[in-house]
Structures are given as structure tokens and as C-alpha cells.
Tab-separated table of N, CA and C in Angstrom:
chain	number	residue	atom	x	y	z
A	10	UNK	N	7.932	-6.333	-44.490
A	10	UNK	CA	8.496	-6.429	-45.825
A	10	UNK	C	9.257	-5.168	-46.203
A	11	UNK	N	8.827	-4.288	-45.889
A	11	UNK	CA	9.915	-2.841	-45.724
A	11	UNK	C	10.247	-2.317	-44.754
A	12	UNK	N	11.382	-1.797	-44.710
A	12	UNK	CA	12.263	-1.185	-43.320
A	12	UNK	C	12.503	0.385	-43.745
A	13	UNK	N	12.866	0.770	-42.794
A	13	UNK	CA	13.550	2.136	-42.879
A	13	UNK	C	14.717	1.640	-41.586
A	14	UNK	N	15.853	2.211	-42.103
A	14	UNK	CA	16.839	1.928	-41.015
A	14	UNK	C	17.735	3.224	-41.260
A	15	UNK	N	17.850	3.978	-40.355
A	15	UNK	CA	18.547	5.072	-39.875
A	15	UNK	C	19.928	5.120	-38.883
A	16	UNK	N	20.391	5.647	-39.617
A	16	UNK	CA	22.248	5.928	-39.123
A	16	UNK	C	22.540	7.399	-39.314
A	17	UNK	N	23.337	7.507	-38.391
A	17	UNK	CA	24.471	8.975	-38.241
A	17	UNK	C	24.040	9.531	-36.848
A	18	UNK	N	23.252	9.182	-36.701
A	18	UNK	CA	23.466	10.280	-34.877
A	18	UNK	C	24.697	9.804	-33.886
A	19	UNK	N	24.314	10.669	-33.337
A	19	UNK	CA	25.271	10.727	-32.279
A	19	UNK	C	25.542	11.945	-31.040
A	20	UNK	N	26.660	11.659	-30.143
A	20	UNK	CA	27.209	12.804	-29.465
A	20	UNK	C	28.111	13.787	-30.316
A	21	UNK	N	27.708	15.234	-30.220
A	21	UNK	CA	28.587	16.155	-31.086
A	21	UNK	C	28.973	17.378	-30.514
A	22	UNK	N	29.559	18.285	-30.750
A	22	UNK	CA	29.875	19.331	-29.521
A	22	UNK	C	29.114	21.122	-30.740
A	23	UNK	N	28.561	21.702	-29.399
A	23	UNK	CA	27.698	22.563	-30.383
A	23	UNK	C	28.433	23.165	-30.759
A	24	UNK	N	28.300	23.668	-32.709
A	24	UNK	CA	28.908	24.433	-33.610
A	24	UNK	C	29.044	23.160	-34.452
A	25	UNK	N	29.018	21.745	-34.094
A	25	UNK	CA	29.771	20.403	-35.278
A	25	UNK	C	28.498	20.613	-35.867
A	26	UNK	N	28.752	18.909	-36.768
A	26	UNK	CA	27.812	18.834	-37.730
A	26	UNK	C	28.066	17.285	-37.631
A	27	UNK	N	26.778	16.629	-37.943
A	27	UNK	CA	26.127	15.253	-38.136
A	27	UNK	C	25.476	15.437	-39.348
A	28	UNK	N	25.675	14.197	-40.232
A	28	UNK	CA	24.830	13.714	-41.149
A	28	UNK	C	23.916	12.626	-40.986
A	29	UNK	N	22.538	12.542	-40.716
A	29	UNK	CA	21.883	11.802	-40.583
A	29	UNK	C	21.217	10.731	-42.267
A	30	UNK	N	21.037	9.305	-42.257
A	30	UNK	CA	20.628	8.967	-43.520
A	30	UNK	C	19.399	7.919	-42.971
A	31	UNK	N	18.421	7.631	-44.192
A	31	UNK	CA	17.301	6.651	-43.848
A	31	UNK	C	17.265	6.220	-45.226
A	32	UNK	N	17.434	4.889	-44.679
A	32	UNK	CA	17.201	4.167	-46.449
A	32	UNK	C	16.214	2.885	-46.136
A	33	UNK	N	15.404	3.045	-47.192
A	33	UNK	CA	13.988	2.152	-47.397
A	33	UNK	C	14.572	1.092	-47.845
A	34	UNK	N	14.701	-0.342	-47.492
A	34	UNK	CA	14.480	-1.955	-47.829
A	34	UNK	C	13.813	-2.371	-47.937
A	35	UNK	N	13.997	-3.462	-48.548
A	35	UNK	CA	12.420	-4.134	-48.563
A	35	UNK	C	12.065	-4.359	-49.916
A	36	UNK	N	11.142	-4.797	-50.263
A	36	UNK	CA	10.125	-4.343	-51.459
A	36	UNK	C	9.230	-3.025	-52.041
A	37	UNK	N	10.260	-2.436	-51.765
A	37	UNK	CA	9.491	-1.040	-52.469
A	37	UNK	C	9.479	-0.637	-53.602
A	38	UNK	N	8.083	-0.270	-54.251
A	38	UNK	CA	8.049	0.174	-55.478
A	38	UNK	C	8.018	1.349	-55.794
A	39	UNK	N	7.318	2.520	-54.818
A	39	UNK	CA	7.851	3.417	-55.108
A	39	UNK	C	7.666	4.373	-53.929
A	40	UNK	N	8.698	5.684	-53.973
A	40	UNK	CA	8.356	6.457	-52.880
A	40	UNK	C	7.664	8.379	-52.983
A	41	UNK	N	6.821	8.396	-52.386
A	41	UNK	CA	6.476	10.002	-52.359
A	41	UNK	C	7.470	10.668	-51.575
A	42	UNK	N	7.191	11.873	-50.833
A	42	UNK	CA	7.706	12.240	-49.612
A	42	UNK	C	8.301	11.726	-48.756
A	43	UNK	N	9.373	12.474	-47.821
A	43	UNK	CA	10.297	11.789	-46.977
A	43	UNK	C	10.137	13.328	-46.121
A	44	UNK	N	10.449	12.741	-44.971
A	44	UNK	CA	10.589	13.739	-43.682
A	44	UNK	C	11.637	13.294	-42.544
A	45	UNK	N	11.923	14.299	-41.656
A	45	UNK	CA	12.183	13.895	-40.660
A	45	UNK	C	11.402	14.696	-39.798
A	46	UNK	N	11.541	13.809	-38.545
A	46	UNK	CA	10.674	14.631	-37.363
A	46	UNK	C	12.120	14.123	-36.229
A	47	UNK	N	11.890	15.388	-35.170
A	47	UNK	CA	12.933	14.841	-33.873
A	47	UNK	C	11.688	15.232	-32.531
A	48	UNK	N	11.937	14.298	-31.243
A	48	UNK	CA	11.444	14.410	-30.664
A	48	UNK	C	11.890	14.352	-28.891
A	49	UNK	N	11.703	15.175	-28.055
A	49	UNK	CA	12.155	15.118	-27.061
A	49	UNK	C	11.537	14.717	-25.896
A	50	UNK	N	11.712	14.429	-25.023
A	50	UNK	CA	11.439	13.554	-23.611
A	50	UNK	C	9.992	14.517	-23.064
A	51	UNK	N	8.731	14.012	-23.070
A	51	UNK	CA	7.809	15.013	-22.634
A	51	UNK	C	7.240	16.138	-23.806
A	52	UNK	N	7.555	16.026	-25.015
A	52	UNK	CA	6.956	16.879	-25.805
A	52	UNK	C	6.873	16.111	-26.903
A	53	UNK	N	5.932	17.126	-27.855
A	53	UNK	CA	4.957	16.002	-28.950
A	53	UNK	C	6.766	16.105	-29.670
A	54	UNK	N	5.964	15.039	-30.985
A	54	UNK	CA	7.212	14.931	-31.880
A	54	UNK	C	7.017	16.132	-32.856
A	55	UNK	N	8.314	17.025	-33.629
A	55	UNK	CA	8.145	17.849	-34.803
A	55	UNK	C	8.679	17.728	-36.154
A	56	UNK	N	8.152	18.282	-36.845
A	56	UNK	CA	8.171	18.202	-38.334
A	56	UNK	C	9.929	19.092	-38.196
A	57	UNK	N	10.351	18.448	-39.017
A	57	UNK	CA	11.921	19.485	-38.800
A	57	UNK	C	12.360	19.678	-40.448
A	58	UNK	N	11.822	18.481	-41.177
A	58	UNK	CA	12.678	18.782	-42.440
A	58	UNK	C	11.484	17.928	-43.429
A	59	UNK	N	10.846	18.465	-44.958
A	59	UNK	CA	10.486	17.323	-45.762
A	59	UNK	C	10.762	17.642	-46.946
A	60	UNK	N	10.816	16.524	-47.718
A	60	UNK	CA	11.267	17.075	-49.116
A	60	UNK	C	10.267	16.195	-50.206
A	61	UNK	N	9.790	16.771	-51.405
A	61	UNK	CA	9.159	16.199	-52.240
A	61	UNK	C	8.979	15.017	-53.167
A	62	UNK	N	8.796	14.741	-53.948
A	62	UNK	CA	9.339	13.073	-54.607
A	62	UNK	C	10.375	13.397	-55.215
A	63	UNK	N	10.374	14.746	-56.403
A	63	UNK	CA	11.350	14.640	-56.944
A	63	UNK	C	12.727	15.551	-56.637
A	64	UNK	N	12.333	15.824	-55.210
A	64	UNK	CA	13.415	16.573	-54.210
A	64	UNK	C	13.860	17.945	-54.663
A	65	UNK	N	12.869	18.323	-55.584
A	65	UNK	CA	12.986	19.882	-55.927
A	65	UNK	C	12.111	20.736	-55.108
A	66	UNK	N	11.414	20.367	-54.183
A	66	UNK	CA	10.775	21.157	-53.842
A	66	UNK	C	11.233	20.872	-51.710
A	67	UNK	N	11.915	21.500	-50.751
A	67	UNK	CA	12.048	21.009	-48.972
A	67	UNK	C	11.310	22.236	-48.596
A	68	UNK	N	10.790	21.956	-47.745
A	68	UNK	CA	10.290	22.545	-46.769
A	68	UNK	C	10.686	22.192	-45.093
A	69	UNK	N	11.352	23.518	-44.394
A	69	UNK	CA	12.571	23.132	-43.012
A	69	UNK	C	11.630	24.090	-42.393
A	70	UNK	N	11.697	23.558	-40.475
A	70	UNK	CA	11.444	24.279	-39.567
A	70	UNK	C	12.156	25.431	-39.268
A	71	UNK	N	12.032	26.435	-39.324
A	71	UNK	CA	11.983	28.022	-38.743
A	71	UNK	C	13.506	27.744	-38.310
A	72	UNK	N	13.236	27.008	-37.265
A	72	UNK	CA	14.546	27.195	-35.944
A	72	UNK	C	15.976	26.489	-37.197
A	73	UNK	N	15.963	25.773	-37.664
A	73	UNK	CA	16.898	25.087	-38.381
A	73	UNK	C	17.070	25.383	-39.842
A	74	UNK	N	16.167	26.556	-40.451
A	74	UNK	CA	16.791	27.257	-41.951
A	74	UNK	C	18.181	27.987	-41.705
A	75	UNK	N	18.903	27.508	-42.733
A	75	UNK	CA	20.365	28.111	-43.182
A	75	UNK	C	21.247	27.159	-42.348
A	76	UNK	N	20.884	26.201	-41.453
A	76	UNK	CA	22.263	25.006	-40.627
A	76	UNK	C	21.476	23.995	-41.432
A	77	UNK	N	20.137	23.443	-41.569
A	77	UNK	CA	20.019	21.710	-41.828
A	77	UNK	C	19.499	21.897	-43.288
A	78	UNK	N	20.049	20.762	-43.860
A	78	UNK	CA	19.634	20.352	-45.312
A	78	UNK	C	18.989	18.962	-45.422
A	79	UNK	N	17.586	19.001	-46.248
A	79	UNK	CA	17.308	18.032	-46.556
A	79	UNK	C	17.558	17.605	-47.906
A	80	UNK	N	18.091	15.924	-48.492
A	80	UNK	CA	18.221	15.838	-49.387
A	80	UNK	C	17.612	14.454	-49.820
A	81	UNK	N	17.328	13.752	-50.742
A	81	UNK	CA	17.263	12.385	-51.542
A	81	UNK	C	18.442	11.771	-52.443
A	82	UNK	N	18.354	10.609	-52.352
A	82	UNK	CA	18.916	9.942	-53.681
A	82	UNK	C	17.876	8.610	-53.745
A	83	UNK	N	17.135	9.162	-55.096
A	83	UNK	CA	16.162	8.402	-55.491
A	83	UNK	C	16.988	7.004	-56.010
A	84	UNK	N	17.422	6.724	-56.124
A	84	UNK	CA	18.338	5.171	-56.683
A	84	UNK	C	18.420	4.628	-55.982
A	85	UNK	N	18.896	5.276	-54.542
A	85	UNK	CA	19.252	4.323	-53.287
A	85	UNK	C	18.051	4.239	-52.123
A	86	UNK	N	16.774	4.887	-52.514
A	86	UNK	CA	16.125	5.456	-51.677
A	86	UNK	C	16.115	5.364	-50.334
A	87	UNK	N	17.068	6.848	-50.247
A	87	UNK	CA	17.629	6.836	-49.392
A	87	UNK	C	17.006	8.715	-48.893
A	88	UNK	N	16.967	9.279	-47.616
A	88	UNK	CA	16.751	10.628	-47.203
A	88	UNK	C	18.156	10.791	-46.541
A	89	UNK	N	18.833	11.948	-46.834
A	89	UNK	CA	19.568	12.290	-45.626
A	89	UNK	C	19.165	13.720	-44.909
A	90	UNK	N	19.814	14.247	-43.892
A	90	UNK	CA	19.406	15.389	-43.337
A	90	UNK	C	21.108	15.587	-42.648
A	91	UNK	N	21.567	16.755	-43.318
A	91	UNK	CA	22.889	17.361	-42.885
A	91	UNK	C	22.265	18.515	-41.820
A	92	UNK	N	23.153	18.309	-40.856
A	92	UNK	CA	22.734	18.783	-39.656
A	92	UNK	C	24.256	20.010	-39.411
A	93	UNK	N	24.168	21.294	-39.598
A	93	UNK	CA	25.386	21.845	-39.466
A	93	UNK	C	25.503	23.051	-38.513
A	94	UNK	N	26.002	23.345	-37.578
A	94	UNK	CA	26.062	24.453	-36.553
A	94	UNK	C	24.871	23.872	-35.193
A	95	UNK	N	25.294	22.637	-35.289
A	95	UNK	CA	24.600	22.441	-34.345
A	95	UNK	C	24.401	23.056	-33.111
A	96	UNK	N	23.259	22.888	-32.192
A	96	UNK	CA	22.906	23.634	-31.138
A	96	UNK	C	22.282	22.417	-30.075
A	97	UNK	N	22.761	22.645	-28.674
A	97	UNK	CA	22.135	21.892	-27.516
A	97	UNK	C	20.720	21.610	-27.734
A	98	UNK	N	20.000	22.859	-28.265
A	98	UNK	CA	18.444	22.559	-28.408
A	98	UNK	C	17.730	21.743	-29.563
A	99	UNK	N	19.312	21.529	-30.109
A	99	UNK	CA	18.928	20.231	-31.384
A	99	UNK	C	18.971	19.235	-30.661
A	100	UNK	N	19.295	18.973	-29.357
A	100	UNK	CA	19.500	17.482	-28.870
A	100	UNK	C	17.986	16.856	-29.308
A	101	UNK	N	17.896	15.311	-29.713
A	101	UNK	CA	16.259	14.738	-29.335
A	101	UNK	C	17.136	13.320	-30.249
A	102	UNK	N	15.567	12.506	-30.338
A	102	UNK	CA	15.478	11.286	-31.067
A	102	UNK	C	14.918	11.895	-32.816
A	103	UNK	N	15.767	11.483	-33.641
A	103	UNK	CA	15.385	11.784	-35.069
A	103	UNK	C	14.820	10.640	-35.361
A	104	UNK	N	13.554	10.941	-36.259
A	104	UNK	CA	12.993	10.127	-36.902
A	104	UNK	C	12.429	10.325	-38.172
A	105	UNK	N	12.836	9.190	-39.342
A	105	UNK	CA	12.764	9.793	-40.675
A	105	UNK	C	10.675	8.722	-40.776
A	106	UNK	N	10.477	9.474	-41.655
A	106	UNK	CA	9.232	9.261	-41.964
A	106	UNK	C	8.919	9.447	-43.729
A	107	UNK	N	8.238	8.435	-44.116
A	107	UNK	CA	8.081	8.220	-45.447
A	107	UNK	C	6.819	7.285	-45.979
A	108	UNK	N	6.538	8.320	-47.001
A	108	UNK	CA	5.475	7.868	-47.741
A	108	UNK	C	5.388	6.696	-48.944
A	109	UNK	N	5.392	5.511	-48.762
A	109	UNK	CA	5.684	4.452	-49.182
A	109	UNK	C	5.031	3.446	-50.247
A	110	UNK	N	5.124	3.245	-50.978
A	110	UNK	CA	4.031	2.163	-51.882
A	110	UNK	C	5.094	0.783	-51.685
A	111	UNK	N	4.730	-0.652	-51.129
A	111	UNK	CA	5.124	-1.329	-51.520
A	111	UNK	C	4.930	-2.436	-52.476
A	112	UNK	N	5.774	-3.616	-52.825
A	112	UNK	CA	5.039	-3.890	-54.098
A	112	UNK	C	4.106	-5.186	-54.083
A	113	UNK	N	3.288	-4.928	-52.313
A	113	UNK	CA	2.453	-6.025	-52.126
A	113	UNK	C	1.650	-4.774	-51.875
A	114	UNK	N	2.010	-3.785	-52.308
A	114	UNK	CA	0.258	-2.846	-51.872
A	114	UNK	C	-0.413	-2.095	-53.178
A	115	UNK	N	-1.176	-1.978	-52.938
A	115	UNK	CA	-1.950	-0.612	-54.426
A	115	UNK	C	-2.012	0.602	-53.517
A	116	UNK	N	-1.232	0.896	-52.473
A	116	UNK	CA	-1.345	2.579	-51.878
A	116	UNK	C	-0.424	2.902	-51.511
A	117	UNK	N	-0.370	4.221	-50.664
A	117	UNK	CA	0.723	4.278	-49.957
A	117	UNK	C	0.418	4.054	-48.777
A	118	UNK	N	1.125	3.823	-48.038
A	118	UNK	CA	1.309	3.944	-46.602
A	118	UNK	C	2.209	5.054	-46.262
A	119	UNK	N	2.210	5.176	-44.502
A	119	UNK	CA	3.548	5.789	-44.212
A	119	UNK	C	4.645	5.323	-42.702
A	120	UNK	N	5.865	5.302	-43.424
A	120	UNK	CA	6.231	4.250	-42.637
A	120	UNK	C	7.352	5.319	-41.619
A	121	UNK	N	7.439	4.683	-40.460
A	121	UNK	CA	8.614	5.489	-39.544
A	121	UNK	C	10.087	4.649	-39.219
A	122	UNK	N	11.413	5.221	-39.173
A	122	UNK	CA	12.450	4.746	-38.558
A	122	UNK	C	12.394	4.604	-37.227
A	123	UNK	N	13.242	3.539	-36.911
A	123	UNK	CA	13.168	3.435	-35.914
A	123	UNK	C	13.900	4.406	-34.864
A	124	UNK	N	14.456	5.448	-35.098
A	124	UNK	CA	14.929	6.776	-34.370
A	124	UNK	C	16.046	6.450	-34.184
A	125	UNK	N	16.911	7.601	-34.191
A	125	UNK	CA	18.608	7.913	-33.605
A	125	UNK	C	18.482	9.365	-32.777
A	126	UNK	N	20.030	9.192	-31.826
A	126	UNK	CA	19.816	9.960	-30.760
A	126	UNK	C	20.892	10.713	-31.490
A	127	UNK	N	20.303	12.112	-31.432
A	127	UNK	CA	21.592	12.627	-31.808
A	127	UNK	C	21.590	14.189	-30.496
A	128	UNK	N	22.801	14.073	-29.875
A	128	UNK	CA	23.068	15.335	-28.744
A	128	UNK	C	24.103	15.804	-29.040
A	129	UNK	N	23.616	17.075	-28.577
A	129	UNK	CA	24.344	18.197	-28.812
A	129	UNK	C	24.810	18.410	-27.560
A	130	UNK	N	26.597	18.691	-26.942
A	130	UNK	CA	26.646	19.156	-25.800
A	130	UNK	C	28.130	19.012	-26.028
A	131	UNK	N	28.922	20.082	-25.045
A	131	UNK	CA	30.320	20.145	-25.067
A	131	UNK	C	30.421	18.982	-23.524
């Protein structure tokens, strides 16, 4: 009954920039937190970007403060993650992750996209 469906990856050459987006369908009533995590071939998945309900408050991984931005638009509920000065070691599978109430539940859950590839390489 709810989706997350994720767009913008891709092949990019290091120094570009990708905008990644995840927007919740479905029956949703309301949303907490949104994240992304990226993950590579043989290693766990990581926390890279999350932002709060009312998107005043992100918290970004170390390696990616001052290139990636996390943002919301609560209307469309939607996450994006601007990805800028990219680097080869950004290559992986992105995956947005979100804390979900739908309006057949009394909780939240938390739900995952189904991932985009986004590489970095000249």
C-alpha cells in the first residue's frame, strides 16, 4: 500500500553532481525521518545522510559534509539528496529509508527504496 520509488542516479564523471529523489505513495498519513544509506558490493550498508520531520534539523556522514545535501518537501513527500563534487568512492547503490505511518496502521514502520546506482568514474 506504500512505495518509495527513487530516481536520479546514474553514471557521472568525478567533480559532477547528481540529484537523487524518493517520494512516498501510497496511503500515507504521515512521515517522521527520512535517510539515505549507500551501499557497496561486500560491505555493510551506511548511514550517509538523515534529516528530521520538520527538516530543520540533517545530520551527514564525515566523508560527504560540505559536497551532499539533504533536503524534504513535506507536500510532496518527497527526500532528495544533492550529491555535488562527486568522488569514485561515492560509487554504490543509494537507498532512501523512511519512517512511515500509513493510514491502515496506528505506528510507524520503516520502509526502504528500492535502490539506484549511482557511479562515479571518468
Amino acid at each position: 500500500q506504500v512505495q518509495l520509488v527513487e530516481s536520479g542516479g546514474g553514471l557521472v564523471q568525478p567533480g559532477g553532481s547528481l540529484r537523487l529523489s524518493c517520494a512516498a505513495s501510497g496511503r500515507v498519513f504521515s512521515i517522521a525521518s527520512m535517510r539515505w544509506f549507500r551501499q557497496v558490493p561486500g560491505k555493510e550498508r551506511e548511514l550517509v545522510a538523515a534529516i528530521n520531520t520538520s527538516g530543520r534539523t540533517t545530520n551527514l556522514l564525515d566523508s560527504v559534509k560540505g559536497r551532499f545535501t539533504i533536503s524534504r518537501d513535506n507536500a510532496k513527500n518527497t527526500v532528495y539528496l544533492q550529491m555535488n563534487s562527486l568522488k569514485p568512492e561515492d560509487t554504490a547503490v543509494y537507498y532512501c529509508n523512511v519512517d512511515l505511518m500509513s493510514a491502515a496502521d496506528s505506528y510507524m514502520n520503516t520502509y526502504w527504496g528500492q535502490g539506484t546506482q549511482v557511479t562515479v568514474s571518468s
